[in-house]
Amino acid sequence: MDELISLRDILRNFAKERDWDQFHSPKNLASALAVEASELLEPFQWLTEEQSRNLTPKQTLAVRGEVADVFIYLVRLADKLDIDLLEVARAKIAENAAKYPIEKSKGSSSKYSDL
Amino acid sequence: MDELISLRDILRNFAKERDWDQFHSPKNLASALAVEASELLEPFQWLTEEQSRNLTPKQTLAVRGEVADVFIYLVRLADKLDIDLLEVARAKIAENAAKYPIEKSKGSSSKYSDL
Amino acid sequence: MDELISLRDILRNFAKERDWDQFHSPKNLASALAVEASELLEPFQWLTEEQSRNLTPKQTLAVRGEVADVFIYLVRLADKLDIDLLEVARAKIAENAAKYPIEKSKGSSSKYSDL
Amino acid sequence: MDELISLRDILRNFAKERDWDQFHSPKNLASALAVEASELLEPFQWLTEEQSRNLTPKQTLAVRGEVADVFIYLVRLADKLDIDLLEVARAKIAENAAKYPIEKSKGSSSKYSDL
């Protein structure tokens, strides 16, 4: 958590020094996050699942940069909305545990075939 | 960082117990992440920027759940790709600092008008 | 409709000549479509709504190319899924007309504030 | 083309009758389009490519509705930006034909492995 708070503060300062808070409305940050998440999807779009498990060094490098962008905008958006990432993740995991009990979800993967 | 590693391990175990690793190829996780990022964008899409800075309690609650989903899939994807989120974020921030020096970026916001 | 069928056939032939059908599973085309839609969102992400109504010639040119990419993948995906774009659009409009009757939707814009 | 113009006019009228043009800035429509494209991706995210080629009737029905939403927002955004969908698609196909000549692209699928 200390590390996430430190990252949040570095990003907060980065924007402040550049007078970028005017651009960083939650609406705009949510757009930027969605755009970066799609950029992260892009290198995978024509790969087979198998290929995606065995990226080349060049692919890995590109993907690392996109993962960073997604993370940065997520931390930034959470800051603007006063959301504690670890707290909401834990709450969601508790919800999911109730929603997908092991005995019912194991093997059957009902989550993935409910359409 | 301890907290992120702990979250990664909880999610790793969650998937393992349910036999979900077969679904969690990087390709699929990148799709899920992009889908969740767009679900996070959805509540903002018709709001003005000003409204997005002042969410109602109901909107905030919905947004918190979506932020959690994005974070969870990001941690999961990073785990599968053996990426350290804090490390890549720091590397990217260093890159951005070189790319957008304060004196050139401040006020002019050239990043945002380069099209 | 004739024009849409003609476009569908041109794209079908384009892929066939290049042996690209192996990559064009509905799953992959849906990814590509989402990626292109986000590339179309990118030039708008830091603009105000007002600025987005008054693009510069350079911005317009970039946006035209992205609109084309979205349209092309949409036609391609619809072809693979045997979906008639005009038919499903008309069905959806009829649904929306029932869901958002003029007298209830006008002015109140309830669709946009239901969160 | 007549059919696309007719669809554009129906959607234009639909928004006008409900006073929704105030929400339909290009920025917002581009967000809505990206959100809908991700909703279209969602039912595919955990499927194998093979499964995505053989949707169940229930999956097909869900997918048809999402394809319609993407198409509707695309037509609406193109209208707001004064873009002729067929014209930009044809221009892009010509570009792509030059970029991916058959003899170089066939079999090698270099487009898909350039990372």
PDB file of N, CA, C and O in Angstrom, chain D residues 24-49:
ATOM      1  N   HIS D  24     -24.968  14.605 -27.864  1.00  0.00           N
ATOM      2  CA  HIS D  24     -24.275  13.925 -28.959  1.00  0.00           C
ATOM      3  C   HIS D  24     -23.124  14.741 -29.543  1.00  0.00           C
ATOM      4  O   HIS D  24     -23.044  14.919 -30.767  1.00  0.00           O
ATOM      5  N   SER D  25     -22.238  15.202 -28.696  1.00  0.00           N
ATOM      6  CA  SER D  25     -21.003  15.790 -29.217  1.00  0.00           C
ATOM      7  C   SER D  25     -20.168  14.654 -29.795  1.00  0.00           C
ATOM      8  O   SER D  25     -20.288  13.510 -29.365  1.00  0.00           O
ATOM      9  N   PRO D  26     -19.313  14.949 -30.781  1.00  0.00           N
ATOM     10  CA  PRO D  26     -18.433  13.896 -31.310  1.00  0.00           C
ATOM     11  C   PRO D  26     -17.642  13.200 -30.199  1.00  0.00           C
ATOM     12  O   PRO D  26     -17.461  11.981 -30.229  1.00  0.00           O
ATOM     13  N   LYS D  27     -17.186  13.948 -29.223  1.00  0.00           N
ATOM     14  CA  LYS D  27     -16.441  13.342 -28.106  1.00  0.00           C
ATOM     15  C   LYS D  27     -17.284  12.279 -27.391  1.00  0.00           C
ATOM     16  O   LYS D  27     -16.818  11.167 -27.144  1.00  0.00           O
ATOM     17  N   ASN D  28     -18.525  12.627 -27.096  1.00  0.00           N
ATOM     18  CA  ASN D  28     -19.388  11.680 -26.395  1.00  0.00           C
ATOM     19  C   ASN D  28     -19.787  10.498 -27.274  1.00  0.00           C
ATOM     20  O   ASN D  28     -19.854   9.360 -26.808  1.00  0.00           O
ATOM     21  N   LEU D  29     -20.057  10.769 -28.533  1.00  0.00           N
ATOM     22  CA  LEU D  29     -20.433   9.674 -29.441  1.00  0.00           C
ATOM     23  C   LEU D  29     -19.262   8.716 -29.648  1.00  0.00           C
ATOM     24  O   LEU D  29     -19.458   7.500 -29.760  1.00  0.00           O
ATOM     25  N   ALA D  30     -18.046   9.256 -29.701  1.00  0.00           N
ATOM     26  CA  ALA D  30     -16.872   8.391 -29.839  1.00  0.00           C
ATOM     27  C   ALA D  30     -16.707   7.512 -28.596  1.00  0.00           C
ATOM     28  O   ALA D  30     -16.333   6.334 -28.695  1.00  0.00           O
ATOM     29  N   SER D  31     -17.001   8.058 -27.412  1.00  0.00           N
ATOM     30  CA  SER D  31     -16.986   7.248 -26.181  1.00  0.00           C
ATOM     31  C   SER D  31     -18.043   6.149 -26.248  1.00  0.00           C
ATOM     32  O   SER D  31     -17.768   4.994 -25.947  1.00  0.00           O
ATOM     33  N   ALA D  32     -19.247   6.539 -26.619  1.00  0.00           N
ATOM     34  CA  ALA D  32     -20.346   5.573 -26.683  1.00  0.00           C
ATOM     35  C   ALA D  32     -20.032   4.452 -27.673  1.00  0.00           C
ATOM     36  O   ALA D  32     -20.313   3.273 -27.419  1.00  0.00           O
ATOM     37  N   LEU D  33     -19.425   4.822 -28.798  1.00  0.00           N
ATOM     38  CA  LEU D  33     -19.056   3.825 -29.799  1.00  0.00           C
ATOM     39  C   LEU D  33     -18.022   2.849 -29.237  1.00  0.00           C
ATOM     40  O   LEU D  33     -18.125   1.630 -29.409  1.00  0.00           O
ATOM     41  N   ALA D  34     -17.028   3.366 -28.530  1.00  0.00           N
ATOM     42  CA  ALA D  34     -15.998   2.504 -27.935  1.00  0.00           C
ATOM     43  C   ALA D  34     -16.616   1.587 -26.875  1.00  0.00           C
ATOM     44  O   ALA D  34     -16.270   0.408 -26.782  1.00  0.00           O
ATOM     45  N   VAL D  35     -17.524   2.133 -26.088  1.00  0.00           N
ATOM     46  CA  VAL D  35     -18.198   1.331 -25.062  1.00  0.00           C
ATOM     47  C   VAL D  35     -19.015   0.205 -25.708  1.00  0.00           C
ATOM     48  O   VAL D  35     -18.939  -0.947 -25.283  1.00  0.00           O
ATOM     49  N   GLU D  36     -19.743   0.527 -26.757  1.00  0.00           N
ATOM     50  CA  GLU D  36     -20.557  -0.502 -27.421  1.00  0.00           C
ATOM     51  C   GLU D  36     -19.674  -1.554 -28.100  1.00  0.00           C
ATOM     52  O   GLU D  36     -20.007  -2.744 -28.108  1.00  0.00           O
ATOM     53  N   ALA D  37     -18.560  -1.109 -28.684  1.00  0.00           N
ATOM     54  CA  ALA D  37     -17.659  -2.075 -29.332  1.00  0.00           C
ATOM     55  C   ALA D  37     -17.111  -3.055 -28.301  1.00  0.00           C
ATOM     56  O   ALA D  37     -16.924  -4.243 -28.583  1.00  0.00           O
ATOM     57  N   SER D  38     -16.870  -2.579 -27.075  1.00  0.00           N
ATOM     58  CA  SER D  38     -16.400  -3.486 -26.024  1.00  0.00           C
ATOM     59  C   SER D  38     -17.517  -4.394 -25.533  1.00  0.00           C
ATOM     60  O   SER D  38     -17.270  -5.543 -25.173  1.00  0.00           O
ATOM     61  N   GLU D  39     -18.731  -3.896 -25.541  1.00  0.00           N
ATOM     62  CA  GLU D  39     -19.856  -4.774 -25.173  1.00  0.00           C
ATOM     63  C   GLU D  39     -20.014  -5.891 -26.202  1.00  0.00           C
ATOM     64  O   GLU D  39     -20.417  -7.003 -25.876  1.00  0.00           O
ATOM     65  N   LEU D  40     -19.677  -5.556 -27.435  1.00  0.00           N
ATOM     66  CA  LEU D  40     -19.715  -6.574 -28.485  1.00  0.00           C
ATOM     67  C   LEU D  40     -18.577  -7.590 -28.313  1.00  0.00           C
ATOM     68  O   LEU D  40     -18.711  -8.771 -28.629  1.00  0.00           O
ATOM     69  N   LEU D  41     -17.468  -7.125 -27.788  1.00  0.00           N
ATOM     70  CA  LEU D  41     -16.333  -8.029 -27.543  1.00  0.00           C
ATOM     71  C   LEU D  41     -16.610  -8.964 -26.357  1.00  0.00           C
ATOM     72  O   LEU D  41     -16.150 -10.109 -26.328  1.00  0.00           O
ATOM     73  N   GLU D  42     -17.375  -8.469 -25.398  1.00  0.00           N
ATOM     74  CA  GLU D  42     -17.569  -9.199 -24.142  1.00  0.00           C
ATOM     75  C   GLU D  42     -18.010 -10.667 -24.319  1.00  0.00           C
ATOM     76  O   GLU D  42     -17.403 -11.560 -23.739  1.00  0.00           O
ATOM     77  N   PRO D  43     -19.046 -10.934 -25.111  1.00  0.00           N
ATOM     78  CA  PRO D  43     -19.462 -12.345 -25.220  1.00  0.00           C
ATOM     79  C   PRO D  43     -18.397 -13.249 -25.843  1.00  0.00           C
ATOM     80  O   PRO D  43     -18.479 -14.471 -25.725  1.00  0.00           O
ATOM     81  N   PHE D  44     -17.399 -12.662 -26.494  1.00  0.00           N
ATOM     82  CA  PHE D  44     -16.350 -13.462 -27.127  1.00  0.00           C
ATOM     83  C   PHE D  44     -15.135 -13.679 -26.238  1.00  0.00           C
ATOM     84  O   PHE D  44     -14.281 -14.504 -26.536  1.00  0.00           O
ATOM     85  N   GLN D  45     -15.032 -12.912 -25.132  1.00  0.00           N
ATOM     86  CA  GLN D  45     -13.749 -12.825 -24.447  1.00  0.00           C
ATOM     87  C   GLN D  45     -13.211 -14.148 -23.899  1.00  0.00           C
ATOM     88  O   GLN D  45     -12.014 -14.363 -23.878  1.00  0.00           O
ATOM     89  N   TRP D  46     -14.092 -15.026 -23.473  1.00  0.00           N
ATOM     90  CA  TRP D  46     -13.605 -16.307 -22.928  1.00  0.00           C
ATOM     91  C   TRP D  46     -13.800 -17.464 -23.907  1.00  0.00           C
ATOM     92  O   TRP D  46     -13.476 -18.610 -23.583  1.00  0.00           O
ATOM     93  N   LEU D  47     -14.359 -17.192 -25.065  1.00  0.00           N
ATOM     94  CA  LEU D  47     -14.540 -18.259 -26.060  1.00  0.00           C
ATOM     95  C   LEU D  47     -13.224 -18.551 -26.776  1.00  0.00           C
ATOM     96  O   LEU D  47     -12.374 -17.673 -26.925  1.00  0.00           O
ATOM     97  N   THR D  48     -13.064 -19.772 -27.226  1.00  0.00           N
ATOM     98  CA  THR D  48     -11.972 -20.043 -28.157  1.00  0.00           C
ATOM     99  C   THR D  48     -12.374 -19.470 -29.517  1.00  0.00           C
ATOM    100  O   THR D  48     -13.548 -19.174 -29.761  1.00  0.00           O
ATOM    101  N   GLU D  49     -11.378 -19.312 -30.391  1.00  0.00           N
ATOM    102  CA  GLU D  49     -11.714 -18.831 -31.731  1.00  0.00           C
ATOM    103  C   GLU D  49     -12.717 -19.766 -32.401  1.00  0.00           C
ATOM    104  O   GLU D  49     -13.656 -19.322 -33.064  1.00  0.00           O
TER     105      GLU D  49
END
